[in-house]
Short mmCIF file of C-alpha atoms in Angstrom, two decimals:
data_model
loop_
_atom_site.label_atom_id
_atom_site.label_comp_id
_atom_site.label_asym_id
_atom_site.label_seq_id
_atom_site.Cartn_x
_atom_site.Cartn_y
_atom_site.Cartn_z
CA MET A 1 0.12 0.27 -0.01
CA ASN A 2 1.06 3.62 -0.99
CA LYS A 3 4.89 2.35 -2.22
CA PRO A 4 6.86 4.76 -4.38
CA VAL A 5 7.57 4.20 -7.85
CA TRP A 6 10.44 3.48 -9.59
CA LEU A 7 11.06 5.08 -12.96
CA SER A 8 15.21 4.78 -12.43
CA GLU A 9 16.96 4.15 -10.18
CA ARG A 10 17.68 7.56 -8.31
CA VAL A 11 13.96 8.92 -9.39
CA GLN A 12 10.41 7.47 -7.64
CA TRP A 13 6.99 8.37 -8.49
CA ILE A 14 5.33 10.14 -4.94
CA GLY A 15 2.00 10.81 -6.10
CA ALA A 16 -1.25 9.52 -5.41
CA PHE A 17 -4.09 7.61 -7.44
CA ASP A 18 -7.93 9.15 -6.81
CA PRO A 19 -9.13 6.66 -8.64
CA ASP A 20 -13.03 7.73 -7.61
CA MET A 21 -12.22 11.71 -9.05
CA ARG A 22 -15.59 12.05 -11.40
CA SER A 23 -15.26 15.15 -12.22
CA PHE A 24 -12.75 17.04 -13.07
CA ASP A 25 -12.37 21.30 -12.73
CA VAL A 26 -16.29 21.21 -13.74
CA ILE A 27 -15.22 21.05 -17.63
CA LEU A 28 -13.97 17.38 -17.61
CA LYS A 29 -15.98 13.89 -16.32
CA THR A 30 -13.40 11.75 -15.68
CA PRO A 31 -14.91 8.21 -16.05
CA ASN A 32 -11.92 6.44 -14.35
CA GLY A 33 -10.63 8.95 -12.44
CA THR A 34 -7.06 10.35 -11.99
CA THR A 35 -3.15 10.49 -10.59
CA TYR A 36 -1.28 13.63 -9.79
CA ASN A 37 1.75 12.68 -9.82
CA ALA A 38 4.70 13.99 -8.06
CA TYR A 39 8.29 13.27 -8.24
CA LEU A 40 11.54 12.68 -6.25
CA VAL A 41 15.04 12.57 -7.95
CA ARG A 42 17.99 12.21 -5.24
CA GLY A 43 21.63 13.73 -6.65
CA SER A 44 24.49 12.84 -4.63
CA GLU A 45 24.60 16.24 -3.54
CA GLY A 46 20.81 16.62 -2.63
CA VAL A 47 16.89 15.38 -3.10
CA ALA A 48 14.01 17.27 -5.13
CA VAL A 49 10.23 16.71 -4.94
CA ILE A 50 8.85 17.82 -8.31
CA ASP A 51 5.78 19.03 -7.90
CA THR A 52 2.84 17.26 -4.65
CA VAL A 53 -0.79 16.30 -4.70
CA LYS A 54 -3.90 17.03 -3.70
CA ALA A 55 -4.68 17.88 -0.38
CA GLU A 56 -7.27 15.48 0.47
CA CYS A 57 -4.30 13.00 -0.99
CA ALA A 58 -1.57 14.06 1.34
CA ASP A 59 -1.68 11.22 3.11
CA GLN A 60 -0.85 8.81 -0.16
CA PHE A 61 2.20 11.87 -0.96
CA PHE A 62 4.16 11.62 2.59
CA ALA A 63 3.77 7.44 2.85
CA ARG A 64 5.48 7.40 -0.35
CA LEU A 65 8.04 10.43 -0.09
CA GLU A 66 8.69 8.88 3.48
CA ALA A 67 9.78 5.25 1.73
CA VAL A 68 12.78 6.89 -0.13
CA CYS A 69 13.73 10.22 1.95
CA THR A 70 14.14 11.85 4.59
CA TYR A 71 12.16 15.51 5.34
CA ALA A 72 15.68 16.90 6.25
CA GLU A 73 17.81 15.26 3.28
CA ILE A 74 15.08 17.27 0.68
CA THR A 75 17.11 19.89 -0.76
CA THR A 76 14.67 22.20 -3.88
CA ILE A 77 11.09 21.78 -4.04
CA VAL A 78 10.02 21.98 -7.82
CA LEU A 79 6.55 23.53 -8.70
CA ASN A 80 5.65 23.46 -12.63
CA HIS A 81 2.45 24.08 -12.03
CA LEU A 82 0.30 26.39 -8.83
CA GLU A 83 -3.47 24.51 -9.50
CA PRO A 84 -4.27 23.11 -5.77
CA ASP A 85 -3.82 19.79 -7.06
CA HIS A 86 -0.45 19.80 -7.26
CA THR A 87 0.03 22.20 -4.48
CA GLY A 88 -2.28 21.31 -1.90
CA ALA A 89 0.60 19.63 -0.10
CA LEU A 90 2.62 21.50 -0.55
CA PRO A 91 2.08 23.44 2.75
CA GLU A 92 2.67 20.75 5.09
CA LEU A 93 5.70 19.62 2.89
CA MET A 94 7.61 23.13 3.63
CA ARG A 95 6.75 22.75 7.35
CA ARG A 96 8.52 19.31 7.33
CA ALA A 97 10.88 20.03 5.33
CA PRO A 98 11.70 23.85 5.28
CA GLN A 99 14.95 24.38 4.68
CA ALA A 100 13.98 23.08 0.75
CA ARG A 101 14.71 25.62 -1.92
CA LEU A 102 10.85 26.43 -3.83
CA TYR A 103 11.62 26.26 -6.83
CA ILE A 104 9.15 28.14 -9.35
CA SER A 105 8.38 30.09 -12.72
CA GLN A 106 8.66 33.92 -12.87
CA SER A 107 4.66 34.53 -13.73
CA ALA A 108 4.03 31.93 -10.50
CA GLN A 109 5.32 34.69 -8.02
CA LEU A 110 1.54 36.21 -7.37
CA MET A 111 -0.17 33.61 -7.72
CA LEU A 112 1.70 31.98 -5.17
CA LYS A 113 1.45 34.27 -2.63
CA ALA A 114 -2.37 33.79 -3.87
CA LEU A 115 -2.45 30.35 -2.39
CA LEU A 116 -0.75 30.30 -0.26
CA ASN A 117 -1.58 33.85 1.75
CA ARG A 118 2.08 33.61 3.99
CA ARG A 119 3.80 37.14 3.46
CA ASP A 120 7.23 35.19 4.37
CA LEU A 121 7.82 32.92 1.64
CA ASP A 122 11.40 32.90 0.62
CA PHE A 123 11.44 31.06 -3.27
CA THR A 124 13.69 31.66 -6.30
CA ALA A 125 11.79 32.52 -9.81
CA VAL A 126 13.23 30.90 -12.77
CA SER A 127 12.84 30.85 -16.55
CA THR A 128 14.49 29.06 -19.56
CA GLY A 129 18.78 28.90 -19.02
CA ASP A 130 18.33 28.67 -15.22
CA ASN A 131 18.97 24.95 -12.94
CA VAL A 132 19.65 23.95 -10.14
CA SER A 133 22.42 21.37 -8.83
CA LEU A 134 21.89 17.54 -6.87
CA GLY A 135 25.27 17.40 -7.49
CA ASP A 136 25.64 14.85 -9.94
CA ARG A 137 21.99 15.13 -11.29
CA ASN A 138 20.49 18.19 -13.16
CA LEU A 139 17.39 19.93 -13.26
CA ARG A 140 17.34 22.68 -16.02
CA PHE A 141 13.95 24.53 -16.40
CA LEU A 142 12.21 25.67 -19.61
CA HIS A 143 10.12 28.51 -19.63
CA THR A 144 6.43 26.88 -20.96
CA PRO A 145 3.93 29.90 -19.94
CA TYR A 146 0.19 29.06 -20.51
CA LEU A 147 -0.22 25.40 -20.54
CA HIS A 148 -2.96 26.07 -19.11
CA TRP A 149 -2.32 28.60 -16.63
CA PRO A 150 0.37 31.30 -17.09
CA ASP A 151 2.45 29.79 -14.46
CA THR A 152 3.74 26.58 -16.17
CA GLN A 153 7.08 25.52 -16.76
CA CYS A 154 8.76 22.08 -17.68
CA THR A 155 11.60 20.99 -15.60
CA TYR A 156 14.51 18.55 -17.83
CA LEU A 157 16.45 15.96 -15.54
CA GLU A 158 19.47 16.21 -17.43
CA GLU A 159 21.04 12.77 -16.62
CA GLU A 160 18.43 10.92 -17.14
CA CYS A 161 17.03 12.97 -20.09
CA ILE A 162 13.41 12.84 -18.30
CA LEU A 163 11.40 15.48 -18.74
CA PHE A 164 8.70 16.49 -16.00
CA SER A 165 5.72 18.22 -18.18
CA GLY A 166 3.60 19.33 -15.27
CA ASP A 167 0.00 19.09 -16.91
CA VAL A 168 1.34 19.08 -20.55
CA PHE A 169 1.02 15.73 -22.09
CA GLY A 170 -0.97 14.20 -19.08
CA CYS A 171 -4.36 12.68 -18.85
CA HIS A 172 -6.85 11.84 -16.49
CA PHE A 173 -6.49 8.25 -16.80
CA CYS A 174 -5.93 6.08 -12.78
CA ASP A 175 -4.41 2.53 -13.58
CA GLU A 176 -2.06 1.53 -10.70
CA ARG A 177 0.46 0.03 -13.28
CA LEU A 178 1.21 3.58 -13.90
CA PHE A 179 3.48 3.48 -16.79
CA ASN A 180 2.17 3.79 -21.08
CA ASP A 181 3.39 0.62 -21.31
CA LYS A 182 1.86 -1.03 -19.07
CA VAL A 183 -1.73 0.63 -18.33
CA GLY A 184 -5.16 -0.05 -20.07
CA ASP A 185 -5.91 2.11 -23.56
CA PHE A 186 -5.47 5.48 -22.55
CA ARG A 187 -5.74 7.22 -25.93
CA PHE A 188 -9.52 8.86 -25.25
CA ALA A 189 -8.02 10.03 -21.83
CA PHE A 190 -5.29 11.54 -23.90
CA GLU A 191 -6.68 13.13 -26.93
CA TYR A 192 -10.08 14.48 -24.52
CA TYR A 193 -7.55 16.20 -22.47
CA TYR A 194 -5.48 18.07 -24.68
CA ALA A 195 -8.75 19.37 -26.58
CA ARG A 196 -10.49 20.37 -22.98
CA ILE A 197 -7.57 21.69 -21.43
CA MET A 198 -4.86 22.54 -23.82
CA ARG A 199 -6.97 23.33 -27.37
CA PRO A 200 -7.40 26.68 -26.26
CA PHE A 201 -3.55 27.24 -25.66
CA ARG A 202 -2.79 25.52 -29.03
CA GLU A 203 0.02 28.72 -30.16
CA HIS A 204 1.51 28.45 -26.53
CA VAL A 205 1.88 24.81 -27.04
CA MET A 206 3.49 25.13 -30.01
CA LYS A 207 5.78 27.46 -28.18
CA ALA A 208 6.41 25.06 -25.96
CA LEU A 209 7.48 22.48 -28.57
CA THR A 210 9.96 24.38 -30.34
CA LEU A 211 11.63 24.30 -26.47
CA ILE A 212 11.10 20.44 -26.24
CA ASP A 213 12.07 19.43 -29.47
CA PRO A 214 15.69 19.58 -29.06
CA LEU A 215 16.59 17.37 -26.51
CA PRO A 216 16.64 14.37 -25.21
CA ILE A 217 13.92 12.25 -24.14
CA ASN A 218 13.80 8.85 -22.62
CA MET A 219 10.57 9.94 -20.99
CA ILE A 220 8.20 12.35 -20.27
CA ALA A 221 6.39 12.39 -16.69
CA PRO A 222 3.68 14.79 -16.40
CA THR A 223 1.40 15.35 -13.37
CA HIS A 224 -1.88 13.95 -14.47
CA GLY A 225 -1.85 9.94 -16.07
CA PRO A 226 0.32 7.37 -17.27
CA ILE A 227 4.46 8.45 -17.97
CA LEU A 228 5.57 7.71 -21.28
CA ARG A 229 8.70 6.10 -21.48
CA ASP A 230 7.58 3.72 -24.32
CA GLN A 231 7.87 5.96 -27.19
CA PRO A 232 7.65 9.46 -25.67
CA THR A 233 8.26 11.15 -28.60
CA ARG A 234 4.83 9.60 -30.18
CA TYR A 235 2.92 12.84 -27.83
CA LEU A 236 5.34 14.89 -28.68
CA GLN A 237 4.32 14.27 -32.05
CA ARG A 238 0.81 14.16 -31.54
CA TYR A 239 0.51 16.83 -29.58
CA ARG A 240 2.06 19.12 -32.99
CA GLU A 241 -0.90 17.68 -34.56
CA LEU A 242 -3.07 18.65 -32.35
CA SER A 243 -2.42 22.12 -32.17
CA GLY A 244 -1.59 22.46 -36.24
CA GLN A 245 -4.24 23.32 -39.19
CA ARG A 246 -7.44 21.92 -37.64
CA LEU A 247 -8.96 21.56 -41.48
CA HIS A 248 -7.40 21.62 -44.31
CA LYS A 249 -6.87 24.98 -45.82
CA GLU A 250 -8.32 25.36 -49.20
CA LEU A 251 -9.24 29.01 -49.22
CA ASN A 252 -6.10 30.98 -51.77
CA ALA A 253 -3.33 32.69 -49.47
CA GLY A 254 -4.75 35.93 -47.75
CA GLU A 255 -8.48 35.16 -47.90
CA LYS A 256 -10.48 35.53 -44.75
CA THR A 257 -13.37 33.68 -43.81
CA LEU A 258 -16.20 35.07 -42.39
CA ILE A 259 -18.71 32.71 -40.61
CA ILE A 260 -22.33 33.67 -40.47
CA PHE A 261 -24.11 31.72 -37.52
CA TYR A 262 -27.78 32.62 -36.96
CA ILE A 263 -31.42 31.26 -35.73
CA SER A 264 -34.59 33.06 -37.16
CA ALA A 265 -38.68 32.97 -36.12
CA TYR A 266 -39.70 34.07 -38.45
CA GLY A 267 -37.03 34.65 -41.72
CA SER A 268 -36.84 38.19 -40.50
CA THR A 269 -33.30 37.40 -39.73
CA THR A 270 -32.39 34.82 -42.47
CA ARG A 271 -32.89 37.12 -45.26
CA MET A 272 -30.66 39.91 -42.58
CA ALA A 273 -28.08 37.34 -43.11
CA GLN A 274 -28.43 36.38 -46.46
CA ALA A 275 -27.90 40.37 -47.37
CA ILE A 276 -25.08 40.93 -44.96
CA ARG A 277 -23.68 37.60 -46.39
CA ASP A 278 -24.06 39.76 -49.90
CA GLY A 279 -22.34 42.29 -48.71
CA ALA A 280 -18.99 40.88 -47.73
CA GLU A 281 -19.05 38.11 -50.68
CA GLN A 282 -18.74 41.83 -52.22
CA VAL A 283 -15.20 42.30 -50.37
CA ALA A 284 -12.54 40.42 -52.77
CA GLY A 285 -10.49 37.96 -50.35
CA VAL A 286 -13.53 37.18 -48.31
CA ARG A 287 -15.68 33.82 -48.03
CA VAL A 288 -18.61 33.56 -46.12
CA SER A 289 -20.16 30.56 -44.77
CA LEU A 290 -23.89 31.13 -43.88
CA TYR A 291 -25.31 28.77 -41.09
CA ASP A 292 -28.64 28.81 -39.57
CA MET A 293 -28.14 27.03 -35.80
CA GLU A 294 -31.92 25.60 -36.15
CA GLY A 295 -29.51 23.05 -37.82
CA GLY A 296 -26.88 22.42 -35.82
CA ASP A 297 -24.94 21.86 -32.36
CA ALA A 298 -22.43 23.74 -30.85
CA ASP A 299 -20.13 21.35 -30.67
CA LEU A 300 -20.50 20.62 -34.67
CA PHE A 301 -19.17 24.27 -35.42
CA ILE A 302 -15.66 24.64 -32.88
CA ASP A 303 -12.98 23.43 -35.80
CA LEU A 304 -14.51 26.00 -38.27
CA VAL A 305 -14.81 29.19 -35.25
CA GLU A 306 -10.88 28.28 -34.34
CA ASP A 307 -10.05 29.36 -37.98
CA ALA A 308 -12.27 31.53 -38.88
CA ASP A 309 -11.15 35.35 -39.46
CA GLY A 310 -14.40 35.78 -38.49
CA ILE A 311 -17.76 35.83 -36.73
CA LEU A 312 -20.78 37.34 -36.80
CA ILE A 313 -24.29 35.93 -35.23
CA GLY A 314 -28.09 36.85 -35.96
CA SER A 315 -30.84 36.58 -33.55
CA PRO A 316 -34.33 37.41 -32.76
CA THR A 317 -35.19 39.28 -29.73
CA ILE A 318 -36.81 36.77 -27.48
CA ASN A 319 -37.74 37.91 -24.07
CA GLY A 320 -35.55 40.69 -23.94
CA ASP A 321 -32.95 37.74 -24.61
CA ALA A 322 -30.69 35.94 -27.68
CA ALA A 323 -32.22 32.78 -28.38
CA LYS A 324 -30.83 29.76 -26.47
CA PRO A 325 -28.72 28.04 -29.12
CA LEU A 326 -26.82 30.99 -30.20
CA TRP A 327 -25.61 31.25 -25.60
CA ASP A 328 -25.18 27.70 -26.38
CA LEU A 329 -22.45 28.13 -29.53
CA LEU A 330 -21.06 31.16 -27.52
CA SER A 331 -20.40 29.25 -24.46
CA ALA A 332 -18.53 26.59 -26.75
CA PHE A 333 -16.14 29.55 -27.53
CA SER A 334 -14.49 29.04 -24.77
CA MET A 335 -13.03 25.82 -25.90
CA VAL A 336 -10.96 27.46 -28.26
CA ASN A 337 -9.27 30.40 -28.74
CA VAL A 338 -11.10 33.15 -30.23
CA ARG A 339 -9.08 36.20 -29.04
CA GLY A 340 -9.03 38.91 -30.96
CA LYS A 341 -11.28 37.91 -33.72
CA LEU A 342 -13.18 40.33 -35.92
CA ALA A 343 -16.91 39.65 -34.13
CA GLY A 344 -20.66 41.20 -34.98
CA ALA A 345 -24.33 40.76 -34.29
CA PHE A 346 -27.11 41.30 -35.55
CA GLY A 347 -30.72 40.77 -35.91
CA SER A 348 -34.06 41.84 -36.05
CA TYR A 349 -36.89 42.59 -33.02
CA GLY A 350 -40.57 43.53 -32.43
CA TRP A 351 -40.74 45.51 -29.59
CA SER A 352 -37.54 46.47 -27.78
CA GLY A 353 -34.33 43.93 -29.94
CA GLU A 354 -31.56 43.91 -27.04
CA ALA A 355 -30.22 40.82 -28.49
CA VAL A 356 -27.61 41.99 -30.34
CA GLN A 357 -26.17 44.29 -28.08
CA MET A 358 -26.44 41.57 -25.61
CA LEU A 359 -24.18 38.68 -28.17
CA GLU A 360 -22.11 42.03 -28.37
CA GLY A 361 -21.17 42.11 -25.32
CA ARG A 362 -20.75 37.99 -24.42
CA MET A 363 -18.39 38.46 -27.93
CA ARG A 364 -16.22 41.72 -26.27
CA GLY A 365 -16.73 39.52 -22.70
CA LEU A 366 -14.26 36.95 -24.98
CA LYS A 367 -11.72 39.07 -26.16
CA MET A 368 -13.11 39.32 -29.18
CA ARG A 369 -13.42 42.93 -31.57
CA VAL A 370 -16.14 44.18 -32.09
CA PRO A 371 -15.03 47.20 -34.50
CA LEU A 372 -18.96 47.81 -35.97
CA ASP A 373 -22.79 48.50 -34.54
CA GLY A 374 -24.55 45.36 -35.33
CA VAL A 375 -27.61 46.58 -37.69
CA ARG A 376 -31.18 46.04 -35.74
CA VAL A 377 -34.47 45.60 -37.88
CA LYS A 378 -37.68 45.94 -35.98
CA LEU A 379 -40.01 43.21 -37.40
CA ILE A 380 -40.17 42.89 -41.22
CA PRO A 381 -36.74 43.99 -43.34
CA SER A 382 -37.68 46.65 -45.44
CA ALA A 383 -35.67 47.12 -49.29
CA GLU A 384 -33.93 50.08 -47.37
CA GLU A 385 -33.35 48.16 -44.31
CA LEU A 386 -31.71 44.88 -46.15
CA GLU A 387 -29.85 47.50 -48.46
CA LEU A 388 -28.30 48.46 -45.08
CA CYS A 389 -27.67 44.93 -44.49
CA VAL A 390 -25.61 44.74 -47.60
CA GLN A 391 -23.51 47.30 -46.51
CA HIS A 392 -23.04 46.53 -43.20
CA GLY A 393 -21.57 43.42 -44.62
CA ARG A 394 -19.37 45.08 -46.84
CA THR A 395 -18.10 47.02 -44.12
CA VAL A 396 -17.90 43.85 -42.70
CA GLY A 397 -15.80 42.02 -45.08
CA GLU A 398 -13.57 45.68 -45.40
CA HIS A 399 -12.81 44.98 -41.91
CA LEU A 400 -11.69 41.82 -42.09
CA THR A 401 -9.30 42.16 -44.98
CA GLY A 402 -8.30 45.91 -43.21
CA SER A 403 -9.26 47.55 -46.87
CA ASN A 404 -11.17 50.05 -44.54
CA ALA A 405 -11.18 53.72 -45.00
CA PRO A 406 -9.02 54.55 -41.39
CA ARG A 407 -11.43 56.04 -39.30
CA VAL A 408 -11.30 59.25 -37.19
CA ILE A 409 -13.92 59.13 -34.64
CA ASP A 410 -14.76 61.35 -31.61
CA MET A 411 -14.80 59.69 -27.56
CA ALA A 412 -17.75 61.60 -27.34
CA ASP A 413 -19.74 59.83 -30.21
CA LEU A 414 -18.16 56.16 -28.93
CA LEU A 415 -19.11 56.40 -26.03
CA ALA A 416 -23.19 58.15 -26.90
CA SER A 417 -24.11 55.31 -29.62
CA ARG A 418 -26.47 53.38 -29.00
CA GLN A 419 -26.79 54.27 -25.20
CA PRO A 420 -30.33 56.36 -25.44
CA GLU A 421 -31.93 52.94 -27.02
CA VAL A 422 -30.62 51.51 -24.13
CA GLU A 423 -32.43 53.61 -22.18
CA SER A 424 -35.40 53.47 -24.40
CA ASN A 425 -35.48 49.93 -24.02
CA ALA A 426 -35.26 49.84 -20.36
CA THR A 427 -38.44 51.69 -20.14
CA LEU A 428 -40.18 50.29 -22.47
CA THR A 429 -39.18 46.32 -20.77
CA ARG A 430 -40.87 48.09 -17.25
CA GLU A 431 -44.19 49.14 -18.17
CA MET B 1 -10.93 69.85 -21.36
CA SER B 2 -8.37 69.98 -23.68
CA LYS B 3 -8.69 66.56 -26.06
CA TYR B 4 -5.92 64.18 -28.07
CA ASN B 5 -5.55 61.82 -30.53
CA ILE B 6 -5.15 58.01 -29.56
CA THR B 7 -4.53 56.12 -33.33
CA PHE B 8 -5.12 52.05 -32.83
CA ALA B 9 -2.56 50.97 -35.85
CA ASP B 10 -3.73 47.56 -35.73
CA ILE B 11 -7.80 48.45 -37.11
CA GLY B 12 -6.71 52.10 -38.60
CA ALA B 13 -8.73 54.58 -36.47
CA THR B 14 -8.58 57.53 -34.98
CA VAL B 15 -10.19 58.44 -31.67
CA SER B 16 -10.22 62.01 -30.46
CA VAL B 17 -10.28 61.60 -26.51
CA PRO B 18 -10.07 63.90 -22.78
CA ARG B 19 -6.79 64.29 -21.87
CA GLY B 20 -6.82 61.55 -18.62
CA THR B 21 -9.34 58.73 -20.73
CA ARG B 22 -7.42 55.47 -20.35
CA ILE B 23 -5.97 53.59 -22.94
CA VAL B 24 -8.68 50.20 -22.47
CA GLU B 25 -11.92 53.04 -21.83
CA VAL B 26 -11.45 53.60 -25.60
CA ALA B 27 -9.54 50.46 -27.84
CA GLU B 28 -12.84 47.86 -25.98
CA LYS B 29 -15.38 50.40 -27.67
CA VAL B 30 -13.58 51.04 -30.61
CA GLY B 31 -12.94 47.63 -31.50
CA ALA B 32 -9.16 47.77 -31.50
CA SER B 33 -7.39 43.98 -31.19
CA ILE B 34 -5.86 44.47 -27.97
CA PRO B 35 -6.69 41.72 -25.64
CA PHE B 36 -8.04 42.45 -21.75
CA GLY B 37 -8.25 40.69 -18.63
CA CYS B 38 -9.10 41.61 -15.23
CA LYS B 39 -8.69 45.59 -16.44
CA GLU B 40 -7.56 46.72 -12.45
CA ASN B 41 -2.92 46.03 -13.09
CA ASP B 42 -3.03 42.11 -12.28
CA CYS B 43 -3.32 39.78 -15.34
CA GLY B 44 -0.80 41.93 -17.68
CA GLU B 45 -2.78 40.97 -20.49
CA CYS B 46 -3.38 44.61 -21.90
CA LEU B 47 -0.07 44.94 -22.66
CA VAL B 48 0.55 47.23 -25.79
CA GLU B 49 3.54 48.79 -27.81
CA VAL B 50 3.22 52.32 -28.06
CA LEU B 51 4.75 53.38 -31.60
CA GLN B 52 4.37 57.25 -31.02
CA GLY B 53 4.24 59.20 -28.30
CA VAL B 54 5.01 57.12 -25.35
CA ASP B 55 5.83 59.94 -23.43
CA ASN B 56 2.45 61.35 -24.06
CA LEU B 57 1.08 58.87 -21.65
CA SER B 58 0.87 58.91 -18.15
CA THR B 59 4.28 57.90 -15.74
CA PRO B 60 3.21 54.50 -14.94
CA SER B 61 3.36 53.70 -11.16
CA ALA B 62 5.19 51.01 -9.58
CA LEU B 63 2.66 48.82 -9.54
CA GLU B 64 2.53 48.46 -12.90
CA ILE B 65 6.27 48.67 -13.90
CA GLU B 66 6.18 45.61 -11.15
CA LEU B 67 4.04 43.48 -13.59
CA LEU B 68 4.86 44.87 -17.11
CA LYS B 69 8.71 43.39 -15.52
CA GLN B 70 6.76 40.16 -14.49
CA LYS B 71 5.26 40.23 -18.29
CA PHE B 72 9.22 40.89 -19.75
CA ALA B 73 7.88 43.58 -21.78
CA LYS B 74 9.52 45.49 -23.55
CA PRO B 75 11.00 49.15 -23.57
CA GLY B 76 7.85 51.40 -24.80
CA CYS B 77 5.36 48.85 -23.54
CA ARG B 78 2.51 50.39 -21.33
CA LEU B 79 -0.59 48.53 -20.19
CA ALA B 80 -3.44 49.44 -21.73
CA CYS B 81 -5.39 49.64 -17.93
CA GLN B 82 -3.11 51.75 -16.70
CA ALA B 83 -1.78 54.31 -18.64
CA MET B 84 -3.90 57.82 -19.19
CA VAL B 85 -3.59 59.62 -22.52
CA GLN B 86 -2.10 63.03 -22.05
CA GLY B 87 -1.00 63.86 -26.02
CA ASP B 88 -1.55 62.12 -28.84
CA VAL B 89 -0.38 58.44 -29.58
CA THR B 90 -0.69 55.48 -31.36
CA LEU B 91 -0.15 52.15 -30.36
CA LYS B 92 -0.75 47.96 -31.29
CA PRO B 93 -1.07 45.19 -29.16
CA ALA B 94 2.52 44.14 -27.97
#
């Protein structure tokens, strides 16, 4: 019970098994639990503990640790990632081994203070190129931020070519056999973990791979799931594939894609969507696609959303709100990186018409850029209003291609836009 | 009140703003592609590179300087949530 596992003569797994956990971080299902992987590295002149475990599993961690070293021997504690499932046992470890020096990434400094709520903290902040010596074993740090928090880093054991990777290359899969050549089929867990945890940060994954690629790798030792000792570079390759272009690029060079998602009760928002498409297509180098969300679920579109340059969402206003399928769509956007994409909303309404601004607000909240006020039409669009939609589509297309004329705007106009309407709507709703 | 021009080079928009306006207030409204997080000098997401007129922004506070250091920001970079306009500036996301 609670025995450590040897990765090599000098490296032991001292983590914890959590087979009964069924959901993780709210966003992941964990149908067979998870592991919290912590490691111990013994050098001729020091012992390092790399990461810890969730507080509730601390007993397992300390039992395994005590089986391979005494607290007085620990010279070094490395934290690759500060999330509580890896730092839960840290305060108690620091109490038992007060002489150990703490090594964290530069970006982890403020987080550590907020996590431990201690003022007297002493630690060393490290980045790529820094290392710590344990005598005949040396740990080298790699600055690999945003995988999946700003603080994340990887630690490389030079003499044994083991990469302690933190959450990256991990997965939620609890199997006491622990090594990838021994455990059950965990491919699903590996892919799912990437999709839900790493995918929004795929650009950072690529940067990290660039740092990792030149290193000879015998073993990847992540903080969750199997230790990857059989063909470890396959997992690096898989991450490279997953972080690359998801859809085959069919566009001509420089062409921009605009996706219009909409839903319509009586066809008015549909006609607006079509008119906006017609306008945007008049701009050279813009390719537009229309999707009626009545015919699709949010998850279907996530690859397209990730790849799109611009996204417009059209919704009627129903009971003072945008329609649910569009909120569902927007709630799926955080599965990918939509930051900085051009965005906008439009829609027909019968009474007060709040949907457009609510959708714009949500998309701004997702750090998309919304440079234009969306078109709103009361009930059935007239020929003039449809022409307005065409013009609006053209302007959106010009913004996408960067062919729009430079604008000079007064702050007062910017602040005034839509404000009176909001007030009158509020009055109307109260009546 | 004196007004100054703040130009968002990434989207080709110039906005005339009253002295003392924070970049964040206008960038989001005009749809510039500057990402925002907390808007209170904590996350450092809204880093901008000032292409012209860096001296026309308010002097950075000790807290902003600390965060800029942590973000490994290059000289001429500021946080859009902290810097206030005191003259004409041109900027883009860092």
